[in-house]
């Protein structure tokens, strides 16, 4: 039997066990423009919106126009357009999987070469939210200060030509300028990126850029604009050709770009919107007055642990996260990192059982059905996931041996080769500089720690430098596996600090 090619015309032909949208996708109209249409957004916000549309016909006006911002993003446009913007979501855990078709996309814009069509989409009358998942790199901020990097090439371009912006802050500023000029209400700018205080960071970057473009516009945005904070969580690996083939073979669907993710999903949102919002709380999202405790918990426990495991695991030679978690030393390291160093920096989190949350993270990372790669985490995760808890620990006089080991693994990896001399791809805006400084310093981290844009004053902190030096020297001399064994023992049992 040939797989069914996914489209609106074939929804009635979906094989048994595949859930069709509980609404007519042809009736979906645009209310949201999303910058950075990728796998995570399609597994998370677009899925919540699709579930809401099935529950409440009024939600059909909250369809999503997805925008690709990079030149390579056109491939997703080419894949989804013939499918009438439909795609398949496969949600997996150890017990099985759920397969459903998502129909909440209302349009696609390829903004890899020009933002003109994207700005027109944002300017459409029905658009009330502009959301984004563009990673920390997309905000054009200084990674040490978390303020707008005015020397960033995209920012320099937008200051010189603000009506044709290329940066995310520039697109938001120009979109809001158009709203103000037309005497219309502003849209809500909704960050869904894993950045601490993501709403505040976005607001600060937008206001900084707007102030330099037009102080009166900046004042209007400061008064009328809304930049709610969010906490998002769902492990979503990059779609592989094998996922496309598996969907066709086992479920009978021909989908050029499905999404595979874990069953777990969480979304906590600050309830601060300029012009209405979907009732996402009806399908599991949580609206709160203050996102910070939840966001802080996730960044310190999940994201920091993810990056720590990814760096060390890659040096040892592992490919997938679940594979690394089967190493008792890495598993013990993650548990100890949360219990001893990142966890103690948390503030109270309303309604959350922290020991249960940490245990669930270990289980999620070890999920054998989610073939998440260490390369994806190393490419996507900003170093601040580790440096922020380091700063808090040092400020309180607390030791940082486990965080220092994670930082040292990051510094060892950006050399661009593993312990066997195999080439490692380093996806970072400063990749060439990082390799240069890693080679220069070798087991001595000072050349890397002197990169102000990454480490700021932390790179000159004696306690931090000494702790990282000790761990990096061990990684170079003994390797990651032996370094972990020295900390936790060959059987993975954690010793005392």
Tab-separated table of C-alpha atoms in Angstrom:
chain	number	residue	atom	x	y	z
A	1	UNK	CA	0.000	0.000	0.000
A	2	UNK	CA	1.384	3.376	-1.016
A	3	UNK	CA	1.578	6.074	1.696
A	4	UNK	CA	-1.051	8.825	1.532
A	5	UNK	CA	0.449	12.155	0.395
A	6	UNK	CA	-0.475	14.700	3.044
A	7	UNK	CA	-2.815	17.513	1.954
A	8	UNK	CA	-6.251	18.892	2.765
A	9	UNK	CA	-7.742	16.745	0.016
A	10	UNK	CA	-6.409	13.533	1.596
A	11	UNK	CA	-7.348	14.137	5.246
A	12	UNK	CA	-10.311	11.763	4.925
A	13	UNK	CA	-7.909	9.069	3.695
A	14	UNK	CA	-5.557	9.081	6.683
A	15	UNK	CA	-4.713	5.575	7.913
A	16	UNK	CA	-6.208	4.291	11.177
A	17	UNK	CA	-4.364	5.508	14.237
A	18	UNK	CA	-3.462	8.868	12.720
A	19	UNK	CA	-5.490	11.740	14.173
A	20	UNK	CA	-6.744	14.328	11.686
A	21	UNK	CA	-7.263	17.938	12.805
A	22	UNK	CA	-10.507	18.319	14.731
A	23	UNK	CA	-11.437	21.304	12.542
A	24	UNK	CA	-11.329	22.334	8.895
A	25	UNK	CA	-7.825	23.726	8.183
A	26	UNK	CA	-9.281	25.696	5.268
A	27	UNK	CA	-11.141	27.883	7.789
A	28	UNK	CA	-7.991	28.860	9.704
A	29	UNK	CA	-7.129	32.561	9.404
A	30	UNK	CA	-3.972	34.324	10.535
A	31	UNK	CA	-3.705	35.952	13.962
A	32	UNK	CA	-0.043	35.216	14.755
A	33	UNK	CA	3.197	35.641	12.842
A	34	UNK	CA	5.987	33.417	14.132
A	35	UNK	CA	9.638	34.228	13.444
A	36	UNK	CA	11.836	31.163	13.127
A	37	UNK	CA	9.491	28.396	12.020
A	38	UNK	CA	11.330	25.245	13.042
A	39	UNK	CA	10.738	21.883	14.608
A	40	UNK	CA	10.331	23.166	18.151
A	41	UNK	CA	7.648	25.701	17.259
A	42	UNK	CA	5.750	23.129	15.228
A	43	UNK	CA	5.931	20.666	18.135
A	44	UNK	CA	5.001	23.229	20.767
A	45	UNK	CA	3.095	26.473	20.132
A	46	UNK	CA	1.579	25.327	16.829
A	47	UNK	CA	0.483	22.099	18.506
A	48	UNK	CA	-1.153	23.942	21.433
A	49	UNK	CA	-2.923	26.206	18.950
A	50	UNK	CA	-4.133	23.248	16.888
A	51	UNK	CA	-5.505	21.561	20.005
A	52	UNK	CA	-7.338	24.763	20.923
A	53	UNK	CA	-8.841	25.050	17.436
A	54	UNK	CA	-10.280	21.559	17.826
A	55	UNK	CA	-11.831	22.585	21.133
A	56	UNK	CA	-13.120	26.069	20.256
A	57	UNK	CA	-14.055	27.244	16.734
A	58	UNK	CA	-13.334	30.843	17.800
A	59	UNK	CA	-9.657	29.902	17.946
A	60	UNK	CA	-9.553	29.419	14.168
A	61	UNK	CA	-8.728	33.129	13.875
A	62	UNK	CA	-5.407	32.489	15.643
A	63	UNK	CA	-3.731	30.707	12.747
A	64	UNK	CA	0.038	31.043	12.479
A	65	UNK	CA	2.042	32.518	9.618
A	66	UNK	CA	5.475	30.939	9.897
A	67	UNK	CA	8.507	32.914	8.772
A	68	UNK	CA	11.929	31.552	7.913
A	69	UNK	CA	14.657	34.117	8.580
A	70	UNK	CA	17.734	32.309	7.276
A	71	UNK	CA	18.600	31.609	3.636
A	72	UNK	CA	18.355	27.865	4.224
A	73	UNK	CA	14.865	28.098	5.714
A	74	UNK	CA	13.286	28.105	2.270
A	75	UNK	CA	13.543	24.301	2.234
A	76	UNK	CA	10.779	24.026	4.829
A	77	UNK	CA	8.603	26.373	2.780
A	78	UNK	CA	9.154	24.156	-0.266
A	79	UNK	CA	8.261	21.049	1.756
A	80	UNK	CA	5.106	22.330	3.443
A	81	UNK	CA	3.539	24.401	0.656
A	82	UNK	CA	2.479	21.376	-1.467
A	83	UNK	CA	0.995	19.839	1.703
A	84	UNK	CA	-1.328	22.835	2.216
A	85	UNK	CA	0.847	23.714	5.248
A	86	UNK	CA	-0.167	20.514	7.038
A	87	UNK	CA	2.413	18.372	8.789
A	88	UNK	CA	2.541	15.302	11.019
A	89	UNK	CA	3.521	15.421	14.677
A	90	UNK	CA	4.850	12.210	16.241
A	91	UNK	CA	4.970	12.353	20.061
A	92	UNK	CA	6.960	9.537	21.650
A	93	UNK	CA	7.768	8.079	25.027
A	94	UNK	CA	8.912	4.680	26.210
A	95	UNK	CA	5.322	3.368	26.160
A	96	UNK	CA	4.517	4.274	22.569
A	97	UNK	CA	3.669	7.160	20.288
A	98	UNK	CA	0.819	9.419	19.220
A	99	UNK	CA	0.597	10.499	15.572
A	100	UNK	CA	-1.512	13.491	14.560
A	101	UNK	CA	-1.807	15.981	11.732
A	102	UNK	CA	-1.451	19.657	12.673
A	103	UNK	CA	-3.378	22.281	10.685
A	104	UNK	CA	-2.791	25.518	12.600
A	105	UNK	CA	-0.434	27.064	10.044
A	106	UNK	CA	-2.160	29.772	7.996
A	107	UNK	CA	0.754	30.873	5.819
A	108	UNK	CA	4.476	30.745	5.145
A	109	UNK	CA	6.918	33.555	4.452
A	110	UNK	CA	10.476	33.080	3.243
A	111	UNK	CA	12.340	36.071	4.698
A	112	UNK	CA	15.833	34.696	4.189
A	113	UNK	CA	16.759	37.327	1.619
A	114	UNK	CA	14.353	40.193	2.365
A	115	UNK	CA	12.005	41.163	5.205
A	116	UNK	CA	9.535	42.983	2.908
A	117	UNK	CA	6.961	40.182	2.656
A	118	UNK	CA	7.365	39.394	6.356
A	119	UNK	CA	6.656	43.002	7.343
A	120	UNK	CA	3.569	42.983	5.129
A	121	UNK	CA	2.398	39.795	6.866
A	122	UNK	CA	2.922	41.375	10.280
A	123	UNK	CA	1.012	44.446	9.116
A	124	UNK	CA	-2.088	42.425	8.171
A	125	UNK	CA	-5.230	43.487	10.079
A	126	UNK	CA	-5.760	40.190	11.912
A	127	UNK	CA	-2.250	39.857	13.345
A	128	UNK	CA	-2.143	40.526	17.082
A	129	UNK	CA	0.875	38.485	18.174
A	130	UNK	CA	4.385	38.227	16.729
A	131	UNK	CA	6.141	35.304	18.393
A	132	UNK	CA	9.609	33.884	17.915
A	133	UNK	CA	11.975	30.967	18.455
A	134	UNK	CA	15.245	32.229	17.012
A	135	UNK	CA	17.696	31.135	19.777
A	136	UNK	CA	19.745	33.622	21.767
A	137	UNK	CA	21.857	34.362	18.683
A	138	UNK	CA	18.826	35.822	16.902
A	139	UNK	CA	18.347	38.645	19.404
A	140	UNK	CA	21.643	40.326	18.448
A	141	UNK	CA	22.557	40.827	22.085
A	142	UNK	CA	25.916	40.905	23.796
A	143	UNK	CA	26.107	37.497	25.482
A	144	UNK	CA	27.883	38.882	28.534
A	145	UNK	CA	25.627	41.900	29.195
A	146	UNK	CA	22.433	40.602	27.506
A	147	UNK	CA	21.992	44.079	26.012
A	148	UNK	CA	21.664	44.923	22.322
A	149	UNK	CA	24.997	44.532	20.553
A	150	UNK	CA	25.160	47.774	18.601
A	151	UNK	CA	28.226	46.533	16.716
A	152	UNK	CA	26.393	43.458	15.401
A	153	UNK	CA	26.339	43.579	11.571
A	154	UNK	CA	22.560	43.146	11.430
A	155	UNK	CA	22.022	45.910	13.982
A	156	UNK	CA	24.379	48.211	12.118
A	157	UNK	CA	22.398	47.537	8.944
A	158	UNK	CA	19.066	48.240	10.652
A	159	UNK	CA	20.300	51.508	12.125
A	160	UNK	CA	21.382	52.610	8.656
A	161	UNK	CA	18.233	51.326	6.886
A	162	UNK	CA	15.485	50.799	9.498
A	163	UNK	CA	12.651	50.421	6.962
A	164	UNK	CA	14.275	47.263	5.541
A	165	UNK	CA	15.414	45.477	8.687
A	166	UNK	CA	17.275	42.190	8.838
A	167	UNK	CA	17.518	41.573	12.590
A	168	UNK	CA	14.725	40.302	14.821
A	169	UNK	CA	14.729	43.487	16.978
A	170	UNK	CA	14.722	45.538	13.766
A	171	UNK	CA	11.738	43.627	12.376
A	172	UNK	CA	9.819	44.169	15.616
A	173	UNK	CA	10.668	47.885	15.657
A	174	UNK	CA	9.609	48.439	12.047
A	175	UNK	CA	6.436	46.397	12.537
A	176	UNK	CA	5.503	48.490	15.554
A	177	UNK	CA	6.407	51.710	13.741
A	178	UNK	CA	3.880	50.834	11.065
A	179	UNK	CA	1.225	50.165	13.713
A	180	UNK	CA	1.842	53.519	15.354
A	181	UNK	CA	1.821	55.371	12.034
A	182	UNK	CA	-1.562	53.809	11.215
A	183	UNK	CA	-2.980	54.613	14.675
A	184	UNK	CA	-3.422	50.910	15.380
A	185	UNK	CA	-2.836	48.985	18.567
A	186	UNK	CA	0.562	47.309	18.885
A	187	UNK	CA	0.954	43.579	18.485
A	188	UNK	CA	2.322	41.546	21.394
A	189	UNK	CA	5.950	40.450	20.914
A	190	UNK	CA	6.102	36.954	22.433
A	191	UNK	CA	9.509	35.370	22.945
A	192	UNK	CA	9.497	31.574	23.162
A	193	UNK	CA	13.268	31.190	23.397
A	194	UNK	CA	15.268	29.657	26.222
A	195	UNK	CA	16.715	32.920	27.497
A	196	UNK	CA	16.463	33.974	31.112
A	197	UNK	CA	13.868	36.769	31.355
A	198	UNK	CA	13.264	36.381	27.624
A	199	UNK	CA	10.470	38.953	27.495
A	200	UNK	CA	12.569	41.570	29.265
A	201	UNK	CA	15.601	40.831	27.085
A	202	UNK	CA	13.531	41.248	23.929
A	203	UNK	CA	11.903	44.431	25.211
A	204	UNK	CA	15.269	45.971	26.109
A	205	UNK	CA	16.746	45.156	22.705
A	206	UNK	CA	13.717	46.543	20.872
A	207	UNK	CA	13.625	49.742	22.922
A	208	UNK	CA	17.365	50.294	22.520
A	209	UNK	CA	17.106	49.990	18.748
A	210	UNK	CA	13.888	52.031	18.589
A	211	UNK	CA	15.456	54.841	20.626
A	212	UNK	CA	18.183	55.164	18.012
A	213	UNK	CA	15.688	55.094	15.144
A	214	UNK	CA	13.013	57.378	16.605
A	215	UNK	CA	12.830	58.372	20.306
A	216	UNK	CA	9.092	59.091	20.012
A	217	UNK	CA	8.513	55.567	18.685
A	218	UNK	CA	10.534	54.130	21.555
A	219	UNK	CA	8.412	56.054	24.055
A	220	UNK	CA	5.221	54.697	22.445
A	221	UNK	CA	6.533	51.120	22.532
A	222	UNK	CA	7.593	51.529	26.166
A	223	UNK	CA	4.082	52.672	27.082
A	224	UNK	CA	1.880	50.553	24.806
A	225	UNK	CA	3.944	47.494	23.908
A	226	UNK	CA	3.761	44.110	25.611
A	227	UNK	CA	6.628	41.625	25.840
A	228	UNK	CA	5.427	38.757	28.047
A	229	UNK	CA	7.927	36.273	29.381
A	230	UNK	CA	7.515	32.558	28.755
A	231	UNK	CA	8.951	29.216	29.757
A	232	UNK	CA	8.829	26.574	27.029
A	233	UNK	CA	9.791	22.927	27.310
A	234	UNK	CA	9.612	20.019	24.892
A	235	UNK	CA	12.575	18.017	23.633
A	236	UNK	CA	12.381	18.128	19.842
A	237	UNK	CA	15.235	16.598	17.819
A	238	UNK	CA	15.983	17.721	14.281
A	239	UNK	CA	13.868	15.809	11.762
A	240	UNK	CA	15.949	13.158	9.979
A	241	UNK	CA	15.354	11.442	6.628
A	242	UNK	CA	14.813	8.265	8.654
A	243	UNK	CA	11.828	9.930	10.376
A	244	UNK	CA	10.240	10.675	7.000
A	245	UNK	CA	10.796	7.087	5.865
A	246	UNK	CA	9.542	5.632	9.176
A	247	UNK	CA	6.331	7.682	9.016
A	248	UNK	CA	5.653	6.436	5.489
A	249	UNK	CA	6.475	2.798	6.273
A	250	UNK	CA	4.741	2.402	9.636
A	251	UNK	CA	1.907	4.917	9.459
A	252	UNK	CA	1.241	5.245	5.750
A	253	UNK	CA	1.751	9.015	5.449
A	254	UNK	CA	3.961	10.755	2.912
A	255	UNK	CA	5.052	13.919	4.718
A	256	UNK	CA	8.128	15.780	3.482
A	257	UNK	CA	8.887	17.385	6.873
A	258	UNK	CA	7.205	15.804	9.911
A	259	UNK	CA	8.204	16.589	13.494
A	260	UNK	CA	9.172	14.024	16.124
A	261	UNK	CA	9.198	14.995	19.799
A	262	UNK	CA	8.727	13.645	23.295
A	263	UNK	CA	5.283	13.308	24.884
A	264	UNK	CA	6.111	15.767	27.668
A	265	UNK	CA	5.253	19.412	27.018
A	266	UNK	CA	5.147	22.511	29.223
A	267	UNK	CA	4.367	26.149	28.525
A	268	UNK	CA	4.189	28.865	31.201
A	269	UNK	CA	3.244	32.348	29.999
A	270	UNK	CA	3.086	35.777	31.615
A	271	UNK	CA	-0.453	37.042	31.067
A	272	UNK	CA	0.406	40.412	29.509
A	273	UNK	CA	-0.944	40.861	25.974
A	274	UNK	CA	-1.620	44.079	24.074
A	275	UNK	CA	-4.546	43.020	21.901
A	276	UNK	CA	-6.034	39.728	23.045
A	277	UNK	CA	-4.675	36.192	22.974
A	278	UNK	CA	-5.763	32.581	22.426
A	279	UNK	CA	-7.078	30.679	25.438
A	280	UNK	CA	-4.091	28.350	25.454
A	281	UNK	CA	-4.785	27.570	29.107
A	282	UNK	CA	-7.724	25.449	27.905
A	283	UNK	CA	-5.255	22.997	26.333
A	284	UNK	CA	-2.632	22.807	29.042
A	285	UNK	CA	-0.654	26.048	29.007
A	286	UNK	CA	-0.257	27.859	32.313
A	287	UNK	CA	-0.764	31.618	32.579
A	288	UNK	CA	0.892	33.253	35.573
A	289	UNK	CA	1.728	36.723	36.845
A	290	UNK	CA	5.433	35.898	37.123
A	291	UNK	CA	7.144	33.368	34.865
A	292	UNK	CA	10.577	33.886	36.414
A	293	UNK	CA	10.582	31.009	38.964
A	294	UNK	CA	9.489	28.453	36.341
A	295	UNK	CA	11.855	29.826	33.721
A	296	UNK	CA	14.711	29.859	36.221
A	297	UNK	CA	14.025	26.260	37.232
A	298	UNK	CA	14.015	25.046	33.642
A	299	UNK	CA	17.143	26.930	32.590
A	300	UNK	CA	19.127	25.860	35.642
A	301	UNK	CA	18.015	22.225	35.761
A	302	UNK	CA	17.128	21.173	32.222
A	303	UNK	CA	19.130	23.466	29.941
A	304	UNK	CA	22.297	23.581	32.022
A	305	UNK	CA	22.207	19.796	32.445
A	306	UNK	CA	21.583	19.288	28.727
A	307	UNK	CA	24.614	21.373	27.769
A	308	UNK	CA	26.827	19.789	30.420
A	309	UNK	CA	25.972	16.261	29.260
A	310	UNK	CA	26.282	17.230	25.590
A	311	UNK	CA	29.798	18.624	25.941
A	312	UNK	CA	31.219	15.755	27.954
A	313	UNK	CA	29.306	13.114	26.008
A	314	UNK	CA	30.566	14.417	22.682
A	315	UNK	CA	34.178	14.347	23.865
A	316	UNK	CA	33.771	10.737	24.981
A	317	UNK	CA	32.332	9.839	21.578
A	318	UNK	CA	28.596	9.500	22.139
A	319	UNK	CA	26.165	10.650	19.460
A	320	UNK	CA	22.752	10.678	21.144
A	321	UNK	CA	21.582	11.990	24.503
A	322	UNK	CA	19.967	8.721	25.603
A	323	UNK	CA	23.207	6.904	24.734
A	324	UNK	CA	25.171	9.299	26.957
A	325	UNK	CA	22.652	8.820	29.772
A	326	UNK	CA	23.321	5.083	29.748
A	327	UNK	CA	26.850	5.897	30.933
A	328	UNK	CA	26.556	5.648	34.747
A	329	UNK	CA	29.215	8.322	35.222
A	330	UNK	CA	27.386	10.880	33.073
A	331	UNK	CA	24.067	10.008	34.705
A	332	UNK	CA	25.602	10.441	38.170
A	333	UNK	CA	27.213	13.690	37.032
A	334	UNK	CA	23.870	15.131	35.909
A	335	UNK	CA	22.178	14.180	39.190
A	336	UNK	CA	25.022	15.645	41.245
A	337	UNK	CA	25.121	18.819	39.151
A	338	UNK	CA	21.422	19.465	39.841
A	339	UNK	CA	21.577	18.474	43.520
A	340	UNK	CA	24.796	20.256	44.468
A	341	UNK	CA	25.312	23.249	42.219
A	342	UNK	CA	22.483	24.351	39.901
A	343	UNK	CA	19.571	23.284	42.099
A	344	UNK	CA	20.722	25.263	45.182
A	345	UNK	CA	20.583	28.486	43.114
A	346	UNK	CA	16.817	28.164	42.592
A	347	UNK	CA	14.176	30.298	44.244
A	348	UNK	CA	10.857	28.721	45.344
A	349	UNK	CA	8.746	27.457	42.421
A	350	UNK	CA	5.000	27.478	43.175
A	351	UNK	CA	3.351	24.095	42.813
A	352	UNK	CA	6.484	22.203	41.721
A	353	UNK	CA	7.971	19.189	43.498
A	354	UNK	CA	11.646	19.806	42.696
A	355	UNK	CA	12.964	16.294	43.509
A	356	UNK	CA	10.251	14.819	41.267
A	357	UNK	CA	11.040	17.364	38.540
A	358	UNK	CA	14.736	16.471	38.602
A	359	UNK	CA	13.981	12.753	38.502
A	360	UNK	CA	11.682	13.347	35.520
A	361	UNK	CA	14.469	15.201	33.693
A	362	UNK	CA	16.790	12.209	34.051
A	363	UNK	CA	14.029	9.962	32.690
A	364	UNK	CA	13.321	12.331	29.777
A	365	UNK	CA	16.971	12.591	28.783
A	366	UNK	CA	17.231	8.793	28.823
A	367	UNK	CA	14.129	8.309	26.618
A	368	UNK	CA	15.289	5.791	23.965
A	369	UNK	CA	12.487	6.784	21.574
A	370	UNK	CA	13.798	10.339	21.197
A	371	UNK	CA	17.028	10.165	19.250
A	372	UNK	CA	18.112	13.655	20.200
A	373	UNK	CA	21.694	14.357	19.220
A	374	UNK	CA	24.434	15.904	21.298
A	375	UNK	CA	25.363	17.981	18.245
A	376	UNK	CA	21.958	19.682	18.247
A	377	UNK	CA	22.299	20.688	21.878
A	378	UNK	CA	25.888	21.868	21.447
A	379	UNK	CA	24.843	23.961	18.448
A	380	UNK	CA	21.693	25.497	19.952
A	381	UNK	CA	22.522	26.008	23.622
A	382	UNK	CA	24.141	29.293	24.684
A	383	UNK	CA	27.038	29.103	27.117
A	384	UNK	CA	25.137	31.309	29.557
A	385	UNK	CA	23.165	28.229	30.588
A	386	UNK	CA	26.333	27.330	32.520
A	387	UNK	CA	27.776	30.759	33.243
A	388	UNK	CA	24.682	32.203	34.931
A	389	UNK	CA	24.626	29.595	37.736
A	390	UNK	CA	28.421	29.924	37.993
A	391	UNK	CA	28.014	33.635	38.720
A	392	UNK	CA	25.418	32.959	41.404
A	393	UNK	CA	27.517	30.256	43.053
A	394	UNK	CA	30.633	32.434	43.114
A	395	UNK	CA	28.678	35.405	44.467
A	396	UNK	CA	27.638	33.294	47.449
A	397	UNK	CA	31.115	31.825	47.952
A	398	UNK	CA	29.999	28.332	46.923
A	399	UNK	CA	32.248	25.858	45.068
A	400	UNK	CA	31.754	25.136	41.343
A	401	UNK	CA	33.729	21.948	40.470
A	402	UNK	CA	30.876	20.359	38.482
A	403	UNK	CA	29.941	23.524	36.607
A	404	UNK	CA	33.626	24.153	35.951
A	405	UNK	CA	33.871	20.688	34.404
A	406	UNK	CA	30.943	21.487	32.092
A	407	UNK	CA	32.546	24.791	31.066
A	408	UNK	CA	35.882	23.071	30.520
A	409	UNK	CA	34.200	20.486	28.271
A	410	UNK	CA	32.685	23.337	26.250
A	411	UNK	CA	36.118	24.944	25.906
A	412	UNK	CA	37.700	21.624	24.911
A	413	UNK	CA	34.993	20.911	22.322
A	414	UNK	CA	35.242	24.281	20.529
A	415	UNK	CA	38.766	23.325	19.527
A	416	UNK	CA	36.910	21.515	16.756
A	417	UNK	CA	38.182	18.006	17.350
A	418	UNK	CA	37.416	15.241	19.813
A	419	UNK	CA	39.860	13.240	21.893
A	420	UNK	CA	40.560	10.889	18.986
A	421	UNK	CA	41.340	13.789	16.663
A	422	UNK	CA	38.066	13.509	14.748
A	423	UNK	CA	36.654	16.787	13.460
A	424	UNK	CA	33.815	18.291	15.506
A	425	UNK	CA	31.544	20.836	13.865
A	426	UNK	CA	31.275	23.990	15.977
A	427	UNK	CA	28.152	25.973	15.125
A	428	UNK	CA	28.715	29.326	16.791
A	429	UNK	CA	28.962	32.911	15.498
A	430	UNK	CA	32.483	33.072	16.952
A	431	UNK	CA	33.530	29.593	15.793
A	432	UNK	CA	36.751	30.691	14.057
A	433	UNK	CA	37.881	32.797	17.024
A	434	UNK	CA	36.988	30.034	19.469
A	435	UNK	CA	39.099	27.484	17.623
A	436	UNK	CA	41.999	29.902	17.371
A	437	UNK	CA	41.988	30.624	21.093
A	438	UNK	CA	41.419	26.967	22.016
A	439	UNK	CA	44.466	25.920	20.006
A	440	UNK	CA	46.492	28.800	21.463
A	441	UNK	CA	45.668	27.918	25.050
A	442	UNK	CA	45.444	24.146	24.862
A	443	UNK	CA	44.972	22.974	28.465
A	444	UNK	CA	45.188	26.592	29.636
A	445	UNK	CA	41.776	28.318	29.330
A	446	UNK	CA	42.899	31.945	29.649
A	447	UNK	CA	42.914	32.821	25.916
A	448	UNK	CA	39.301	31.608	25.620
A	449	UNK	CA	38.195	33.134	28.912
A	450	UNK	CA	39.528	36.492	27.716
A	451	UNK	CA	36.808	36.674	25.035
A	452	UNK	CA	34.842	39.513	26.606
A	453	UNK	CA	31.701	38.976	24.519
A	454	UNK	CA	31.277	35.512	26.034
A	455	UNK	CA	32.660	35.708	29.554
A	456	UNK	CA	32.655	39.381	30.532
A	457	UNK	CA	34.212	39.952	33.959
A	458	UNK	CA	33.860	36.267	34.791
A	459	UNK	CA	36.880	35.508	32.632
A	460	UNK	CA	39.019	37.446	35.112
A	461	UNK	CA	37.576	35.922	38.287
A	462	UNK	CA	40.401	33.949	39.967
A	463	UNK	CA	38.066	31.357	41.506
A	464	UNK	CA	36.418	30.681	38.149
A	465	UNK	CA	39.689	30.633	36.194
A	466	UNK	CA	41.337	28.283	38.687
A	467	UNK	CA	38.391	25.865	38.763
A	468	UNK	CA	38.096	25.733	34.968
A	469	UNK	CA	41.875	25.378	34.554
A	470	UNK	CA	41.938	22.352	36.841
A	471	UNK	CA	39.178	20.613	34.876
A	472	UNK	CA	40.461	21.560	31.418
A	473	UNK	CA	43.958	20.302	32.231
A	474	UNK	CA	42.417	16.994	33.276
A	475	UNK	CA	40.348	16.763	30.072
A	476	UNK	CA	43.441	17.285	27.945
A	477	UNK	CA	45.682	15.000	29.992
A	478	UNK	CA	43.283	12.192	30.860
A	479	UNK	CA	40.194	12.588	28.680
A	480	UNK	CA	36.545	13.097	29.611
A	481	UNK	CA	35.825	9.502	30.651
A	482	UNK	CA	38.801	9.315	32.996
A	483	UNK	CA	38.055	12.778	34.399
A	484	UNK	CA	34.492	11.710	35.189
A	485	UNK	CA	35.727	8.444	36.668
A	486	UNK	CA	38.024	10.413	38.944
A	487	UNK	CA	35.114	12.501	40.169
A	488	UNK	CA	32.483	9.767	40.447
A	489	UNK	CA	34.309	6.476	40.403
A	490	UNK	CA	34.210	3.818	37.732
A	491	UNK	CA	30.755	2.655	38.817
A	492	UNK	CA	29.255	6.124	38.527
A	493	UNK	CA	28.835	6.637	42.268
A	494	UNK	CA	29.194	10.292	43.135
A	495	UNK	CA	31.724	11.205	45.748
A	496	UNK	CA	31.696	14.225	47.971
A	497	UNK	CA	32.992	17.631	46.879
